[in-house]
XYZ file of C-alpha atoms in Angstrom:
670
model
C 85.479 -93.875 -54.495
C 84.938 -92.402 -51.045
C 84.746 -95.883 -49.598
C 88.082 -96.716 -51.153
C 89.613 -93.696 -49.487
C 88.162 -94.733 -46.107
C 89.475 -98.241 -46.584
C 92.948 -97.038 -47.542
C 93.102 -94.775 -44.479
C 92.051 -97.560 -42.145
C 94.559 -99.984 -43.589
C 97.263 -97.346 -43.441
C 96.450 -96.769 -39.760
C 96.813 -100.461 -39.099
C 100.228 -100.570 -40.792
C 101.469 -97.452 -39.003
C 100.501 -98.924 -35.631
C 102.842 -101.833 -36.302
C 105.672 -99.820 -37.891
C 104.821 -101.139 -41.314
C 104.639 -104.851 -40.404
C 101.620 -107.113 -39.962
C 102.522 -110.119 -37.742
C 102.478 -113.538 -39.341
C 99.710 -114.664 -36.973
C 97.367 -112.138 -38.552
C 98.077 -113.559 -41.996
C 97.369 -117.132 -40.882
C 93.914 -118.659 -40.591
C 92.292 -121.939 -39.625
C 89.847 -122.893 -42.347
C 87.505 -125.591 -43.491
C 85.732 -125.462 -46.860
C 81.974 -125.490 -47.160
C 78.996 -124.325 -49.200
C 78.998 -121.157 -47.102
C 81.712 -119.785 -44.856
C 81.331 -118.470 -41.307
C 84.226 -116.232 -40.296
C 85.517 -115.698 -36.768
C 87.991 -113.317 -35.118
C 89.444 -114.293 -31.733
C 92.644 -113.637 -29.739
C 94.661 -116.775 -30.433
C 97.927 -115.095 -29.406
C 98.489 -112.595 -26.626
C 99.501 -108.970 -26.892
C 102.732 -107.874 -25.243
C 104.335 -104.508 -24.643
C 106.933 -105.281 -27.286
C 104.875 -106.277 -30.324
C 101.459 -107.755 -31.101
C 101.045 -111.535 -31.250
C 104.417 -112.035 -29.547
C 103.343 -113.140 -26.060
C 102.449 -116.747 -26.761
C 99.196 -118.611 -27.237
C 96.051 -117.568 -25.394
C 94.167 -120.592 -24.094
C 90.850 -118.755 -24.060
C 91.164 -117.781 -27.727
C 91.992 -121.397 -28.585
C 88.898 -122.512 -26.683
C 86.644 -119.988 -28.462
C 87.879 -121.160 -31.847
C 87.296 -124.799 -30.891
C 83.758 -123.952 -29.731
C 82.967 -122.454 -33.151
C 84.287 -125.614 -34.845
C 82.321 -127.798 -32.404
C 79.042 -125.920 -33.018
C 79.507 -126.018 -36.795
C 80.125 -129.772 -36.662
C 76.894 -130.219 -34.683
C 74.919 -128.232 -37.252
C 76.466 -130.023 -40.229
C 75.457 -133.362 -38.657
C 71.813 -132.346 -38.246
C 69.120 -133.280 -40.744
C 66.543 -130.744 -39.628
C 68.795 -127.671 -39.844
C 70.366 -126.743 -43.200
C 70.046 -130.179 -44.792
C 72.341 -130.665 -47.792
C 74.254 -127.505 -46.824
C 77.730 -127.646 -45.331
C 79.034 -124.748 -43.283
C 82.739 -124.053 -43.455
C 84.758 -121.716 -41.280
C 87.607 -119.242 -41.507
C 89.039 -118.326 -38.093
C 91.551 -115.468 -37.789
C 93.781 -114.208 -34.968
C 93.397 -110.593 -33.762
C 95.926 -110.938 -30.892
C 93.666 -108.891 -28.590
C 94.547 -105.782 -30.601
C 92.061 -103.201 -31.876
C 94.178 -102.454 -34.936
C 94.746 -106.106 -35.760
C 91.006 -106.688 -35.317
C 90.501 -104.127 -38.065
C 93.040 -105.902 -40.289
C 91.476 -109.294 -39.554
C 87.988 -108.007 -40.373
C 89.192 -106.745 -43.748
C 90.999 -109.995 -44.468
C 87.845 -111.975 -43.680
C 85.441 -109.665 -45.469
C 87.666 -109.674 -48.541
C 86.803 -113.340 -49.082
C 83.236 -112.293 -49.809
C 82.391 -112.696 -53.511
C 80.381 -109.484 -53.583
C 82.275 -106.526 -52.093
C 80.483 -103.217 -51.788
C 80.885 -101.185 -54.997
C 84.553 -101.024 -55.984
C 86.078 -101.748 -52.551
C 88.908 -104.217 -53.047
C 91.264 -105.863 -50.605
C 93.890 -108.563 -51.205
C 92.465 -111.940 -50.222
C 94.497 -113.763 -47.580
C 94.302 -117.551 -47.718
C 90.595 -117.787 -48.606
C 88.780 -121.119 -48.264
C 88.580 -123.343 -51.292
C 84.930 -122.671 -51.983
C 81.878 -120.902 -50.621
C 81.442 -117.234 -49.848
C 81.743 -115.679 -46.424
C 78.326 -114.557 -45.162
C 78.964 -113.609 -41.519
C 81.696 -113.021 -38.933
C 81.593 -114.188 -35.308
C 83.571 -111.983 -32.895
C 85.295 -110.382 -31.303
C 86.151 -110.760 -27.605
C 85.665 -107.143 -26.431
C 83.716 -104.047 -27.397
C 86.952 -102.191 -28.195
C 88.008 -104.776 -30.775
C 84.488 -105.350 -32.095
C 83.898 -101.722 -33.070
C 86.579 -101.643 -35.808
C 85.587 -105.170 -36.846
C 81.942 -104.170 -37.341
C 82.877 -100.979 -39.174
C 85.223 -102.773 -41.560
C 82.766 -105.618 -42.254
C 79.961 -103.152 -42.995
C 81.960 -101.894 -45.999
C 81.436 -105.357 -47.490
C 77.871 -105.663 -46.146
C 78.925 -108.635 -44.022
C 77.012 -109.083 -40.708
C 78.986 -109.403 -37.485
C 77.593 -111.316 -34.476
C 79.502 -110.743 -31.258
C 79.266 -113.086 -28.246
C 81.117 -110.658 -25.950
C 80.845 -106.995 -27.056
C 78.447 -105.323 -24.600
C 79.032 -101.605 -25.250
C 75.873 -99.549 -25.803
C 77.714 -97.769 -28.601
C 77.226 -100.823 -30.810
C 73.437 -100.496 -30.578
C 73.580 -97.465 -32.886
C 72.328 -98.849 -36.199
C 73.365 -95.706 -38.070
C 77.010 -96.535 -37.319
C 76.776 -100.317 -37.126
C 73.989 -101.410 -39.489
C 75.379 -104.953 -39.857
C 76.061 -105.648 -36.190
C 74.173 -108.028 -33.877
C 75.121 -109.757 -30.634
C 74.070 -112.702 -28.537
C 75.294 -111.042 -25.332
C 73.081 -108.342 -23.749
C 74.241 -104.689 -23.907
C 75.672 -102.797 -20.942
C 72.486 -100.758 -20.584
C 70.809 -103.877 -19.138
C 73.773 -104.512 -16.855
C 73.478 -100.926 -15.641
C 69.772 -101.534 -14.954
C 70.659 -104.584 -12.859
C 73.195 -102.551 -10.865
C 70.660 -99.755 -10.331
C 68.100 -102.273 -9.028
C 70.672 -103.612 -6.551
C 71.376 -100.085 -5.296
C 67.655 -99.447 -4.851
C 67.161 -102.802 -3.098
C 69.617 -101.847 -0.355
C 68.689 -98.136 -0.306
C 72.178 -97.057 -1.373
C 71.373 -93.548 -2.557
C 74.838 -91.968 -2.314
C 77.544 -93.737 -4.294
C 80.861 -93.294 -6.043
C 81.578 -94.400 -9.611
C 84.811 -95.506 -11.282
C 84.820 -96.439 -14.957
C 87.442 -97.418 -17.482
C 88.267 -94.949 -20.210
C 87.140 -97.141 -23.094
C 83.867 -97.810 -24.867
C 82.846 -100.476 -22.314
C 83.411 -98.269 -19.283
C 82.216 -94.965 -20.745
C 78.902 -96.220 -22.087
C 78.236 -98.474 -19.100
C 78.846 -95.568 -16.732
C 76.652 -93.239 -18.789
C 73.781 -95.727 -18.668
C 74.126 -95.947 -14.902
C 74.255 -92.148 -14.543
C 71.028 -91.841 -16.547
C 69.315 -94.445 -14.350
C 70.683 -92.837 -11.176
C 69.101 -89.521 -12.121
C 65.824 -91.291 -12.872
C 65.711 -93.169 -9.541
C 67.065 -90.431 -7.280
C 70.463 -92.039 -6.682
C 73.166 -89.446 -6.150
C 76.526 -90.168 -7.760
C 78.889 -88.215 -5.529
C 81.759 -88.549 -7.992
C 82.501 -90.298 -11.279
C 86.138 -90.875 -12.181
C 87.578 -92.247 -15.407
C 90.637 -94.493 -15.182
C 92.818 -95.336 -18.163
C 94.059 -98.832 -18.962
C 97.508 -99.247 -17.393
C 97.243 -95.850 -15.727
C 100.303 -94.341 -14.074
C 100.716 -94.493 -10.316
C 100.117 -90.746 -9.980
C 96.817 -91.051 -11.870
C 95.684 -93.920 -9.655
C 96.611 -92.020 -6.476
C 94.679 -88.982 -7.695
C 91.628 -91.108 -8.587
C 91.624 -92.905 -5.243
C 92.367 -89.699 -3.324
C 88.953 -88.347 -4.321
C 87.373 -90.815 -1.905
C 88.499 -88.786 1.094
C 86.303 -85.889 -0.062
C 83.194 -88.069 0.116
C 83.475 -90.086 3.358
C 79.770 -91.006 3.379
C 79.942 -92.737 -0.032
C 80.459 -96.241 1.360
C 79.351 -98.010 -1.837
C 81.384 -97.705 -5.039
C 80.315 -98.934 -8.488
C 83.088 -99.930 -10.910
C 82.716 -100.425 -14.683
C 86.097 -101.756 -15.840
C 88.056 -104.883 -16.673
C 89.799 -107.010 -14.047
C 93.291 -105.604 -14.644
C 92.282 -101.944 -14.335
C 90.011 -102.732 -11.401
C 92.872 -104.545 -9.704
C 95.138 -101.519 -10.078
C 92.510 -99.260 -8.497
C 91.787 -101.739 -5.692
C 95.477 -102.199 -4.920
C 95.919 -98.428 -4.652
C 92.938 -98.266 -2.288
C 94.385 -101.091 -0.217
C 97.736 -99.308 0.083
C 95.904 -96.266 1.412
C 93.889 -98.305 3.937
C 90.573 -97.519 2.196
C 89.620 -100.900 0.741
C 88.277 -102.382 3.980
C 85.920 -99.409 4.426
C 84.082 -99.792 1.118
C 81.560 -102.107 -0.488
C 81.714 -102.522 -4.259
C 79.050 -103.189 -6.853
C 80.962 -104.430 -9.881
C 80.286 -105.055 -13.535
C 80.749 -108.479 -15.093
C 84.275 -107.800 -16.407
C 85.882 -108.190 -12.960
C 83.470 -110.449 -11.094
C 85.818 -113.375 -10.386
C 87.990 -113.572 -7.239
C 90.652 -115.693 -8.952
C 91.144 -113.095 -11.660
C 91.680 -110.410 -9.015
C 94.055 -112.650 -7.078
C 96.231 -113.087 -10.153
C 96.650 -109.326 -10.218
C 97.661 -109.184 -6.551
C 94.421 -107.955 -4.959
C 93.724 -108.972 -1.352
C 90.234 -110.245 -2.140
C 89.402 -110.962 1.517
C 88.884 -107.198 1.900
C 86.146 -107.364 -0.751
C 83.845 -109.520 1.376
C 80.256 -108.367 1.008
C 80.733 -106.798 -2.424
C 78.152 -107.596 -5.090
C 78.699 -108.244 -8.771
C 76.569 -108.596 -11.870
C 77.658 -111.450 -14.123
C 76.230 -112.833 -17.314
C 74.431 -116.111 -16.819
C 76.635 -118.645 -18.586
C 75.622 -122.200 -19.448
C 77.821 -125.254 -19.812
C 78.169 -126.452 -23.403
C 76.899 -130.021 -23.484
C 79.320 -132.420 -25.159
C 82.202 -129.959 -25.173
C 84.641 -131.158 -22.540
C 88.415 -131.149 -22.325
C 88.837 -134.345 -24.336
C 86.589 -133.032 -27.104
C 88.484 -129.746 -27.100
C 91.840 -131.524 -27.511
C 90.412 -133.728 -30.260
C 89.192 -130.696 -32.223
C 92.451 -128.802 -31.796
C 94.563 -131.805 -32.779
C 92.610 -132.422 -35.976
C 92.135 -128.817 -37.104
C 94.947 -126.545 -35.910
C 98.717 -126.404 -35.426
C 98.273 -124.944 -31.960
C 99.157 -128.016 -29.873
C 102.634 -128.201 -31.371
C 103.131 -124.503 -30.672
C 101.715 -124.857 -27.136
C 104.080 -127.712 -26.245
C 107.040 -125.855 -27.689
C 106.101 -122.712 -25.783
C 105.768 -124.588 -22.458
C 108.663 -126.970 -23.161
C 106.636 -130.124 -22.609
C 106.174 -133.342 -24.574
C 102.543 -134.060 -23.640
C 99.546 -132.147 -22.318
C 99.714 -133.870 -18.935
C 102.776 -131.757 -18.234
C 101.286 -128.532 -19.605
C 97.473 -128.827 -19.671
C 95.387 -126.176 -21.405
C 92.879 -124.537 -19.094
C 89.350 -124.194 -20.520
C 85.978 -123.182 -19.044
C 83.499 -124.891 -21.467
C 80.814 -122.318 -20.668
C 81.044 -119.686 -23.423
C 77.515 -120.455 -24.546
C 77.133 -117.094 -26.281
C 79.601 -118.295 -28.929
C 77.465 -121.366 -29.633
C 74.338 -119.208 -29.713
C 76.006 -116.858 -32.217
C 76.789 -119.802 -34.521
C 73.226 -121.076 -34.193
C 71.781 -117.610 -34.868
C 73.694 -117.596 -38.147
C 72.584 -121.141 -38.972
C 68.888 -120.610 -38.235
C 68.861 -117.357 -40.200
C 70.545 -119.085 -43.160
C 68.087 -121.970 -42.873
C 65.132 -119.553 -42.902
C 66.537 -117.705 -45.921
C 67.189 -120.946 -47.795
C 63.742 -122.296 -46.912
C 62.065 -119.016 -47.901
C 63.791 -118.807 -51.277
C 63.002 -122.431 -51.998
C 59.296 -121.732 -51.535
C 59.071 -123.611 -48.228
C 61.017 -126.585 -49.504
C 64.481 -127.918 -48.760
C 64.811 -129.828 -52.032
C 65.770 -127.141 -54.499
C 68.961 -126.293 -56.298
C 69.574 -122.755 -55.166
C 72.974 -121.294 -55.999
C 73.747 -120.915 -52.315
C 77.321 -119.941 -53.080
C 76.000 -116.733 -54.572
C 74.306 -115.650 -51.352
C 75.809 -112.523 -49.792
C 75.806 -111.111 -46.285
C 73.305 -108.427 -47.135
C 70.787 -111.159 -48.084
C 71.282 -112.799 -44.689
C 70.963 -109.628 -42.583
C 67.171 -109.318 -42.606
C 66.813 -112.988 -41.652
C 69.263 -112.542 -38.791
C 67.239 -109.637 -37.439
C 64.053 -111.732 -37.471
C 65.481 -115.060 -36.329
C 64.003 -116.781 -33.281
C 65.383 -119.957 -31.768
C 66.083 -121.711 -28.479
C 69.730 -121.290 -27.554
C 71.787 -122.560 -24.665
C 70.995 -119.426 -22.640
C 67.256 -119.485 -23.405
C 64.974 -118.253 -26.171
C 66.704 -115.876 -28.555
C 65.494 -112.998 -30.655
C 66.996 -109.653 -31.602
C 65.374 -106.269 -31.160
C 65.594 -103.417 -33.671
C 69.115 -102.641 -32.432
C 70.324 -106.204 -32.880
C 70.379 -106.779 -29.112
C 68.972 -109.780 -27.182
C 67.326 -109.752 -23.793
C 69.527 -109.946 -20.713
C 69.884 -112.521 -17.943
C 72.397 -112.012 -15.140
C 73.539 -113.668 -11.946
C 74.032 -111.602 -8.793
C 77.220 -112.722 -7.036
C 78.298 -111.951 -3.491
C 81.917 -112.242 -2.383
C 81.857 -114.441 0.720
C 84.495 -116.214 2.776
C 83.716 -119.942 2.588
C 86.072 -122.348 4.355
C 88.697 -119.633 4.569
C 88.536 -118.826 0.842
C 86.804 -115.898 -0.860
C 84.237 -117.179 -3.325
C 81.648 -115.578 -5.577
C 78.359 -117.050 -4.308
C 75.187 -116.621 -6.336
C 72.565 -114.809 -4.246
C 70.103 -113.743 -6.912
C 69.248 -113.228 -10.546
C 68.164 -110.391 -12.815
C 66.135 -110.882 -15.977
C 65.136 -108.075 -18.320
C 62.107 -110.036 -19.568
C 60.610 -110.566 -16.091
C 57.891 -108.337 -14.644
C 60.050 -107.887 -11.543
C 63.586 -108.128 -12.959
C 65.519 -108.456 -9.693
C 65.205 -111.680 -7.712
C 67.541 -111.355 -4.725
C 67.860 -113.544 -1.632
C 68.812 -110.811 0.823
C 69.256 -113.273 3.687
C 71.934 -115.125 1.698
C 74.097 -111.997 1.329
C 77.040 -111.986 3.741
C 78.456 -108.667 4.942
C 81.809 -108.132 6.687
C 81.487 -108.947 10.398
C 83.307 -105.754 11.371
C 81.000 -103.427 9.403
C 77.754 -105.227 8.768
C 75.397 -104.061 6.049
C 76.753 -100.795 4.620
C 74.781 -97.562 4.765
C 75.606 -95.306 1.852
C 73.581 -92.131 2.156
C 74.514 -88.528 2.845
C 71.401 -87.596 4.751
C 71.035 -87.322 8.511
C 68.333 -89.448 10.072
C 66.013 -86.663 11.143
C 63.905 -87.167 14.251
C 60.235 -86.315 14.483
C 59.622 -82.626 14.132
C 62.703 -82.026 11.965
C 62.994 -81.427 8.222
C 65.911 -82.244 5.922
C 67.782 -79.227 4.581
C 70.560 -79.261 1.934
C 74.168 -78.878 3.022
C 77.116 -77.503 1.093
C 78.365 -80.974 0.178
C 76.766 -82.400 -2.977
C 73.542 -84.337 -2.355
C 73.965 -84.120 1.434
C 71.223 -83.083 3.869
C 71.124 -82.105 7.523
C 68.197 -81.623 9.937
C 66.376 -78.446 11.033
C 63.856 -78.223 13.895
C 60.327 -77.079 13.097
C 58.450 -74.738 15.506
C 56.733 -76.511 18.399
C 53.263 -75.815 16.978
C 54.088 -77.152 13.480
C 53.911 -80.581 11.859
C 56.099 -81.986 9.055
C 54.416 -82.628 5.698
C 56.486 -83.405 2.570
C 59.605 -82.192 4.343
C 57.996 -78.828 5.123
C 56.920 -77.257 8.424
C 53.140 -76.685 8.492
C 51.712 -74.759 11.500
C 48.653 -76.236 13.201
C 45.370 -74.278 13.558
C 44.794 -72.192 16.694
C 42.942 -74.868 18.656
C 45.125 -77.820 17.581
C 48.600 -79.149 18.438
C 51.018 -81.649 16.795
C 50.967 -85.308 17.813
C 54.044 -87.019 19.220
C 55.458 -87.687 15.735
C 54.722 -84.185 14.437
C 52.763 -85.617 11.534
C 49.140 -84.814 12.420
C 47.477 -81.833 14.088
C 45.120 -82.914 16.856
C 42.498 -80.931 18.794
C 43.910 -79.621 22.052
C 42.443 -81.607 24.984
C 42.812 -79.615 28.224
C 44.359 -81.730 30.937
C 44.516 -80.216 34.453
C 47.567 -80.929 36.561
C 47.318 -83.321 39.457
C 46.538 -81.708 42.809
C 49.219 -83.895 44.341
C 52.055 -82.379 42.329
C 54.503 -80.401 44.472
C 54.111 -77.227 42.431
C 50.316 -77.386 42.628
C 50.427 -78.044 46.377
C 52.709 -75.022 46.853
C 50.357 -72.792 44.815
C 47.339 -73.966 46.808
C 49.076 -73.326 50.120
C 50.138 -69.821 49.082
C 46.656 -69.085 47.707
C 45.040 -70.271 50.931
C 47.440 -68.136 52.970
C 46.633 -65.150 50.736
C 42.899 -65.725 51.212
C 43.338 -65.759 54.956
C 45.232 -62.481 54.856
C 42.613 -60.961 52.534
C 39.799 -62.006 54.856
C 41.677 -60.543 57.863
C 42.135 -57.291 55.929
C 38.434 -57.207 55.033
C 37.489 -57.884 58.644
C 39.810 -55.096 59.820
C 38.257 -52.572 57.397
C 34.772 -53.550 58.554
C 35.700 -53.470 62.223
C 37.538 -50.139 62.020
C 35.336 -48.549 59.362
C 34.957 -45.364 61.381
C 38.661 -44.921 61.983
C 40.272 -41.801 60.525
C 42.933 -43.732 58.602
C 40.354 -46.035 57.079
C 38.259 -43.105 55.966
C 41.282 -41.208 54.637
C 42.315 -44.258 52.586
C 38.803 -44.412 51.091
C 36.987 -47.228 52.790
C 34.944 -48.126 49.705
C 37.897 -48.231 47.288
C 39.997 -50.235 49.758
C 37.150 -52.737 50.030
C 37.201 -53.157 46.246
C 40.984 -53.628 46.444
C 40.516 -56.392 49.015
C 37.869 -57.991 46.774
C 40.280 -58.015 43.812
C 43.035 -59.564 45.943
C 40.623 -62.180 47.209
C 39.638 -63.095 43.658
C 43.331 -63.258 42.691
C 43.987 -65.812 45.433
C 40.852 -67.738 44.371
C 41.891 -67.832 40.682
C 44.147 -70.966 40.936
C 41.291 -73.154 42.185
C 39.080 -73.116 39.032
C 42.223 -73.234 36.871
C 43.333 -76.432 38.599
C 39.871 -77.971 38.670
C 38.520 -80.483 36.125
C 38.097 -78.718 32.792
C 34.455 -77.975 32.034
C 32.618 -75.131 30.379
C 31.671 -73.755 33.788
C 35.221 -73.961 35.190
C 36.581 -72.264 32.082
C 34.039 -69.427 32.318
C 34.656 -68.939 36.031
C 38.434 -68.956 35.481
C 38.135 -66.374 32.720
C 35.881 -64.076 34.801
C 37.979 -64.325 37.970
C 41.269 -63.817 36.115
C 39.891 -60.714 34.402
C 38.165 -59.185 37.436
C 41.005 -59.731 39.890
C 43.261 -57.405 37.909
C 40.685 -54.683 37.257
C 39.300 -54.754 40.836
C 42.853 -54.435 42.139
C 44.224 -51.689 39.916
C 41.109 -49.584 39.117
C 40.576 -48.459 42.790
C 44.291 -47.729 43.127
C 44.094 -45.491 40.071
C 41.035 -43.686 41.418
C 42.717 -43.172 44.819
C 45.654 -41.456 43.166
C 43.306 -39.327 41.069
C 41.153 -38.416 44.099
C 44.163 -37.289 46.176
C 45.580 -35.282 43.300
C 42.292 -33.464 42.730
C 41.907 -32.661 46.426
C 45.390 -31.117 46.707
C 45.073 -29.359 43.372
C 41.710 -27.849 44.300
C 43.105 -26.760 47.713
C 45.567 -24.456 45.995
C 42.752 -22.512 44.392
C 39.949 -22.478 46.973
C 38.492 -24.184 49.978
C 35.665 -25.618 47.903
C 35.447 -29.395 47.887
C 36.041 -31.005 44.418
C 33.180 -32.859 42.794
C 32.840 -36.668 42.749
C 35.216 -37.396 45.596
C 32.570 -38.752 47.927
C 32.213 -42.437 48.687
C 29.256 -43.060 46.428
C 30.680 -41.394 43.230
C 34.050 -43.074 43.831
C 32.379 -46.448 44.200
C 30.380 -45.971 40.984
C 33.497 -44.849 39.120
C 35.471 -47.851 40.399
C 32.735 -50.258 39.322
C 32.467 -48.585 35.896
C 36.228 -48.655 35.291
C 36.447 -52.296 36.405
C 33.661 -53.376 34.056
C 35.004 -51.569 30.999
C 38.677 -52.383 31.515
């Protein structure tokens, strides 16, 4: 009963969204009977601002439907795959609408012969025979989510060739969902590897406010934290955002001038609106973009008015598509003519009498649609073969098979598809293979040139030809970091701006280890790069240096004066002034001065143990032999005058010999 209530609410929501009216296109279907039915939900008509399904036919949706028919025809013609079993189809139009996708899913699932419990839904033009076992679709994650939820009420598996949102990997919410296209988490891994390849550690992030953008951005944020990539800002942008919202989103760039690389997870229309706003503000030419697969084509951006020449050097991750062999334009027209009323509608819409006047543009490379059809077929073949006890010649009531029976075989299916070997993991996801595209100007036109590949199954996922990447001539390879390039002897220190670092000088005697200043031991000194402490090797200055020559000249002149003073004291040793000045202490003074003028010579000589010892002794003695006698002279004079005030008796220890002994003792112990 609870399921009925859920169903009624969902259907009511669909009706309310369209003011009580479901468009005729949603009621129509393109069908072919068969033993089993494969459903499909694609955007055959466009969505307009006025009403759903009112904007004319969508050539891509027509092509997707024709691809499903083409793949089913191939399988029905094979003898080795599902022999004696004919697959029919029931293709519905969701008009690129989430709500109509929900309605379409219910209308398809209602053709199943075994609904879940008492869930009922009015059948809309069901095929003549066979039960629906699986649904292929839809074209986006946003439209696939309601499709998968509605189909799960009927236990009908859904295989999507285009829905990449990580949200759909949650088996608790989407137990019957699988996909042939890899999830956005792998795309985010490819983008993260590109950022690491070019050492872009400081980036900006824009993402669309839908399941594709939100979950893709979250995967990238998780990887950025893991790999040390700083996301300076992450901004959500709504589909068809107002001009004020776009200006506010783009205005954030000015706060992060060093974020020269911007990652964008959004579709081409929303990306074009953001890029146009950047271009109007003169910012587009300063940035390099790393884009998701939804806006990786220059022509798509051109149609939305983007000046793509300013995107030169940007890199994009795109799914690796493969051409569908045998499905060309003529085959497409043949299928459409024989199976659908679309050609008549197309000609009427474009006011033309033949397709030469109004050709239908197709790409013939949506291989994930073919792989989805083959995944269903191989799983059904395995189930049929298993229940026939490894035989294909048994009369199983195949029309009584239900989607729930097929689900376990889908999860375990393995086959070679157009994009490589296929298998699904526990979340219903395949492995991922991407092309790395670089926007380059070739012959005056901006083109997306393949410069590498990324494969989730490879030991080294990213294979990038760096030399093939072309950067703008005016800017060259972008540098997107917010960290100063510190010279030797500096450490990086955080700044106020998020994830930004400046440089701080370490002390002269310190080296830098793990971004920290480490002082060297007493007898060691940093090398030129301040990375290793090395033993200090004494290196005397050259005797030819001007400073050294000046010191030697002054020292020699001082020695001459000292020798003249010593000669004068010796020659006039009996003079009254010499005696009064203490001949012995003055001699020691002259000796200290002489040693002081001799001190530079061993200091400037070649460094040896002997020269170091002599330098140490001379440097020490010259000071003590100079100042100790001067101190004793002052003390001697003071004692003489102090004693004269009291008596005529001569003070003790003022004679030459005691003064000399005292001077020598003080000099030795100082």
